[in-house]
Amino acid sequence: MKICTFNVNSIRSRLEIVKNLVDEKEIDILCMQEIKVENDKFPKIDNDLTCIVHGQKKLNGVAICSKLPIEKAKKGFEGELEEARFIYALIDDIHIINVYVPLGDNYGDRFEYKMYFYEKLFEFLNKFDLEKDRVILLGDMNVAFSDVDVWDASVWEGEVTFLPEEKAMINRILNMGFIDIIRKIHENEKVFTFYDYRGAKVYKNEGLRLDYIFISKPLLNRIVNLEILTSIRRKRKLTPSDHVPVILELR
């Protein structure tokens, strides 16, 4: 089973990239953020994929598309405050929570919103027993957790996504019992999932790790492989998203 998280930065702008990704990498479950489209205008990706969509006009939006039966689904939760940023699905007895966390700002209203979103997310996550339940939390968390998650920590100190209060939210997720699977595999290696369009950042490897896949302990022994597809971000023929797809393969 291959599960992919991808902030597409507009599904309609990135449709061919997404279609190629699903086909070439044989994706079974595709979790997208920032789809930027209303539900009824969400495009067809693949005949084998069933999609649940929580969209919004021009902004935000999340979706889960699956080749496997979707047993249960939930669109939205209290933490969104009318912005489409949360979607849940039960697939093959795995609870999948796909989020697009607000970017925030430097201690203004959007920072407060980001903290509120995280608090409500923790309330939802507390429903699960991470020692027994198979749970995957993934998406664009809009936080670079540690120095190895940014290309230059001195440049990012005091900036949005690298604030101590934001890092504390990721720490709380880990303390709940979730495993940061990218960091589990890559340990202290600088691997990034976001590159600003400005300044040819992707070719200089000046990125951030904002996208995560957290898993509960019962899934740990099922891991086969992890791919961070930076090559898609570097292509120029089809204008890429500023984010990189991440694929987790499970037995």
Short mmCIF file of C-alpha atoms in Angstrom, two decimals:
data_model
loop_
_atom_site.label_atom_id
_atom_site.label_comp_id
_atom_site.label_asym_id
_atom_site.label_seq_id
_atom_site.Cartn_x
_atom_site.Cartn_y
_atom_site.Cartn_z
CA MET A 1 0.00 0.00 0.00
CA LYS A 2 1.37 3.41 -1.01
CA ILE A 3 0.11 6.52 0.76
CA CYS A 4 1.09 9.94 -0.57
CA THR A 5 0.79 13.40 0.95
CA PHE A 6 1.09 16.34 -1.43
CA ASN A 7 0.33 20.04 -1.10
CA VAL A 8 -0.59 20.58 -4.72
CA ASN A 9 -1.01 24.37 -4.57
CA SER A 10 -4.12 24.13 -6.84
CA ILE A 11 -5.25 20.76 -8.16
CA ARG A 12 -6.41 22.24 -11.45
CA SER A 13 -2.99 23.82 -12.08
CA ARG A 14 -1.22 20.61 -11.08
CA LEU A 15 -3.64 18.04 -12.52
CA GLU A 16 -1.24 16.46 -15.05
CA ILE A 17 1.49 16.22 -12.42
CA VAL A 18 -0.91 14.50 -10.03
CA LYS A 19 -2.17 12.10 -12.71
CA ASN A 20 1.40 11.15 -13.63
CA LEU A 21 2.29 10.72 -9.96
CA VAL A 22 -0.61 8.36 -9.29
CA ASP A 23 0.13 6.35 -12.42
CA GLU A 24 3.93 6.14 -12.25
CA LYS A 25 4.20 5.59 -8.49
CA GLU A 26 1.08 3.40 -8.26
CA ILE A 27 -0.41 5.44 -5.42
CA ASP A 28 -3.20 3.74 -3.48
CA ILE A 29 -4.17 6.63 -1.20
CA LEU A 30 -3.52 10.24 -2.20
CA CYS A 31 -3.92 12.96 0.43
CA MET A 32 -3.81 16.49 -0.96
CA GLN A 33 -3.74 19.92 0.61
CA GLU A 34 -4.37 23.39 -0.82
CA ILE A 35 -6.53 22.06 -3.64
CA LYS A 36 -8.03 25.56 -4.13
CA VAL A 37 -11.30 24.40 -5.66
CA GLU A 38 -14.91 23.87 -4.65
CA ASN A 39 -16.18 20.32 -4.24
CA ASP A 40 -18.27 20.26 -7.42
CA LYS A 41 -15.36 21.53 -9.53
CA PHE A 42 -12.81 19.01 -8.31
CA PRO A 43 -11.38 17.31 -11.44
CA LYS A 44 -11.24 13.60 -12.19
CA ILE A 45 -7.80 12.17 -11.49
CA ASP A 46 -8.04 8.42 -12.10
CA ASN A 47 -10.89 6.00 -12.77
CA ASP A 48 -9.72 3.77 -9.92
CA LEU A 49 -9.70 6.57 -7.33
CA THR A 50 -12.68 7.50 -5.18
CA CYS A 51 -12.26 11.01 -3.78
CA ILE A 52 -13.73 12.73 -0.77
CA VAL A 53 -13.26 16.45 -1.11
CA HIS A 54 -13.48 19.29 1.39
CA GLY A 55 -12.94 22.25 -0.87
CA GLN A 56 -13.17 26.00 -0.89
CA LYS A 57 -13.19 28.59 -3.67
CA LYS A 58 -9.69 29.77 -4.62
CA LEU A 59 -8.14 28.96 -1.22
CA ASN A 60 -7.23 26.08 1.08
CA GLY A 61 -9.08 22.76 0.65
CA VAL A 62 -8.11 19.15 1.33
CA ALA A 63 -8.96 15.82 -0.30
CA ILE A 64 -8.38 12.10 0.16
CA CYS A 65 -8.51 9.87 -2.92
CA SER A 66 -8.33 6.10 -2.53
CA LYS A 67 -8.25 2.95 -4.64
CA LEU A 68 -9.34 1.07 -1.52
CA PRO A 69 -12.86 1.35 -0.07
CA ILE A 70 -13.39 4.37 2.16
CA GLU A 71 -15.17 2.95 5.19
CA LYS A 72 -15.87 6.22 6.97
CA ALA A 73 -15.16 9.91 6.36
CA LYS A 74 -15.41 13.28 8.08
CA LYS A 75 -15.03 16.65 6.37
CA GLY A 76 -14.04 19.54 8.58
CA PHE A 77 -13.85 20.06 12.33
CA GLU A 78 -14.21 22.87 14.84
CA GLY A 79 -10.64 24.10 14.48
CA GLU A 80 -11.10 25.25 10.90
CA LEU A 81 -13.15 28.40 11.57
CA GLU A 82 -14.78 28.10 8.12
CA GLU A 83 -11.52 27.42 6.27
CA ALA A 84 -11.36 23.98 4.61
CA ARG A 85 -8.30 22.42 6.26
CA PHE A 86 -9.23 19.05 7.79
CA ILE A 87 -10.44 15.74 6.40
CA TYR A 88 -10.52 12.24 7.90
CA ALA A 89 -11.05 8.80 6.40
CA LEU A 90 -11.00 5.22 7.65
CA ILE A 91 -9.40 3.04 4.96
CA ASP A 92 -8.35 -0.59 5.43
CA ASP A 93 -8.73 -0.14 9.20
CA ILE A 94 -6.26 2.78 9.13
CA HIS A 95 -7.42 6.14 10.47
CA ILE A 96 -6.06 8.82 8.12
CA ILE A 97 -6.12 12.46 9.19
CA ASN A 98 -5.13 14.89 6.44
CA VAL A 99 -4.56 18.51 7.46
CA TYR A 100 -3.50 21.80 5.95
CA VAL A 101 -2.48 23.81 9.02
CA PRO A 102 -2.76 27.61 8.78
CA LEU A 103 0.52 29.36 8.02
CA GLY A 104 0.10 31.87 10.83
CA ASP A 105 2.05 35.09 11.28
CA ASN A 106 4.42 36.70 13.79
CA TYR A 107 2.16 36.70 16.84
CA GLY A 108 -0.86 38.33 15.21
CA ASP A 109 -4.39 37.07 14.57
CA ARG A 110 -3.24 34.31 12.21
CA PHE A 111 -0.77 33.05 14.81
CA GLU A 112 -3.64 32.77 17.31
CA TYR A 113 -5.70 30.94 14.69
CA LYS A 114 -2.85 28.50 14.07
CA MET A 115 -2.56 27.74 17.79
CA TYR A 116 -6.36 27.28 18.01
CA PHE A 117 -6.30 24.90 15.03
CA TYR A 118 -3.63 22.78 16.70
CA GLU A 119 -5.51 22.67 20.01
CA LYS A 120 -8.64 21.40 18.28
CA LEU A 121 -6.55 18.91 16.32
CA PHE A 122 -5.18 17.52 19.60
CA GLU A 123 -8.75 17.11 20.86
CA PHE A 124 -9.53 14.99 17.79
CA LEU A 125 -6.32 12.95 18.08
CA ASN A 126 -7.01 12.19 21.74
CA LYS A 127 -9.86 9.93 20.62
CA PHE A 128 -7.34 7.32 19.50
CA ASP A 129 -5.25 4.82 21.44
CA LEU A 130 -1.92 5.14 19.66
CA GLU A 131 -0.65 1.92 21.23
CA LYS A 132 -3.45 -0.06 19.56
CA ASP A 133 -5.08 1.96 16.78
CA ARG A 134 -3.53 2.28 13.35
CA VAL A 135 -3.41 6.04 12.78
CA ILE A 136 -1.70 8.23 10.20
CA LEU A 137 -1.58 11.99 10.61
CA LEU A 138 -0.18 13.72 7.56
CA GLY A 139 -0.19 16.88 5.54
CA ASP A 140 1.25 20.37 5.49
CA MET A 141 1.86 21.18 9.15
CA ASN A 142 3.43 24.58 8.31
CA VAL A 143 6.12 24.06 10.94
CA ALA A 144 9.82 23.36 10.51
CA PHE A 145 10.45 21.47 13.73
CA SER A 146 14.23 21.53 14.15
CA ASP A 147 17.42 23.02 12.74
CA VAL A 148 17.75 20.17 10.23
CA ASP A 149 14.28 21.03 8.87
CA VAL A 150 15.50 24.38 7.50
CA TRP A 151 18.34 25.15 5.12
CA ASP A 152 19.82 27.74 7.49
CA ALA A 153 18.56 27.99 11.07
CA SER A 154 20.17 31.41 11.60
CA VAL A 155 18.17 32.84 8.71
CA TRP A 156 14.88 31.38 9.95
CA GLU A 157 15.21 32.21 13.64
CA GLY A 158 12.14 34.24 14.69
CA GLU A 159 10.32 33.65 11.40
CA VAL A 160 6.90 32.10 10.81
CA THR A 161 7.01 28.26 10.70
CA PHE A 162 10.13 28.31 12.91
CA LEU A 163 8.75 30.00 16.03
CA PRO A 164 9.20 28.17 19.35
CA GLU A 165 5.44 27.96 19.94
CA GLU A 166 5.00 26.32 16.53
CA LYS A 167 7.77 23.80 17.20
CA ALA A 168 6.05 22.99 20.49
CA MET A 169 2.99 21.80 18.57
CA ILE A 170 5.06 19.19 16.72
CA ASN A 171 6.68 18.19 19.99
CA ARG A 172 3.24 17.58 21.48
CA ILE A 173 2.34 15.32 18.55
CA LEU A 174 5.49 13.29 19.19
CA ASN A 175 4.82 13.16 22.92
CA MET A 176 1.39 11.70 22.21
CA GLY A 177 3.16 8.67 20.75
CA PHE A 178 3.20 9.51 17.04
CA ILE A 179 6.34 8.66 15.06
CA ASP A 180 7.70 11.22 12.59
CA ILE A 181 8.50 8.74 9.87
CA ILE A 182 10.57 11.09 7.69
CA ARG A 183 12.84 11.87 10.61
CA LYS A 184 12.82 8.21 11.72
CA ILE A 185 14.30 7.19 8.39
CA HIS A 186 16.48 10.21 7.64
CA GLU A 187 17.46 11.03 11.26
CA ASN A 188 19.71 14.14 11.14
CA GLU A 189 19.77 14.49 7.37
CA LYS A 190 18.55 17.76 5.87
CA VAL A 191 15.61 16.74 3.70
CA PHE A 192 13.08 19.33 2.60
CA THR A 193 9.51 19.26 1.28
CA PHE A 194 9.01 22.93 0.42
CA TYR A 195 11.02 25.28 -1.79
CA ASP A 196 10.02 28.89 -2.40
CA TYR A 197 9.52 29.73 -6.07
CA ARG A 198 11.69 32.83 -5.64
CA GLY A 199 15.46 32.66 -6.03
CA ALA A 200 15.64 29.17 -7.59
CA LYS A 201 15.67 27.71 -4.09
CA VAL A 202 15.15 24.12 -5.18
CA TYR A 203 18.35 24.13 -7.25
CA LYS A 204 20.32 25.51 -4.28
CA ASN A 205 18.66 23.03 -1.89
CA GLU A 206 17.45 25.96 0.23
CA GLY A 207 14.21 24.49 1.50
CA LEU A 208 12.07 23.71 4.52
CA ARG A 209 10.43 20.54 5.78
CA LEU A 210 6.81 21.56 6.29
CA ASP A 211 5.11 18.31 5.24
CA TYR A 212 4.94 15.35 7.60
CA ILE A 213 3.74 11.78 7.90
CA PHE A 214 3.20 10.73 11.51
CA ILE A 215 2.24 7.13 12.24
CA SER A 216 1.13 5.28 15.35
CA LYS A 217 3.25 2.47 16.76
CA PRO A 218 1.20 -0.46 15.33
CA LEU A 219 2.15 0.64 11.80
CA LEU A 220 5.88 0.86 12.41
CA ASN A 221 6.69 -2.76 11.52
CA ARG A 222 4.74 -2.43 8.25
CA ILE A 223 7.01 0.19 6.69
CA VAL A 224 8.57 -0.83 3.39
CA ASN A 225 9.84 2.44 1.91
CA LEU A 226 9.66 6.22 2.01
CA GLU A 227 10.14 8.53 -0.96
CA ILE A 228 10.53 12.32 -0.99
CA LEU A 229 10.08 13.26 -4.65
CA THR A 230 12.22 16.37 -4.97
CA SER A 231 12.70 15.55 -8.66
CA ILE A 232 9.08 16.57 -9.35
CA ARG A 233 9.74 19.98 -7.78
CA ARG A 234 12.77 20.51 -10.03
CA LYS A 235 10.93 19.89 -13.31
CA ARG A 236 10.12 22.93 -15.44
CA LYS A 237 7.97 21.61 -18.28
CA LEU A 238 4.88 21.29 -16.06
CA THR A 239 5.02 24.08 -13.48
CA PRO A 240 5.37 22.25 -10.16
CA SER A 241 3.86 22.95 -6.78
CA ASP A 242 6.19 24.64 -4.31
CA HIS A 243 5.80 21.49 -2.17
CA VAL A 244 7.20 18.00 -2.74
CA PRO A 245 5.13 14.79 -2.70
CA VAL A 246 6.04 12.32 0.05
CA ILE A 247 5.14 8.63 -0.33
CA LEU A 248 5.02 6.06 2.45
CA GLU A 249 4.82 2.40 1.44
CA LEU A 250 3.32 -0.09 3.90
CA ARG A 251 2.98 -3.83 3.72
#
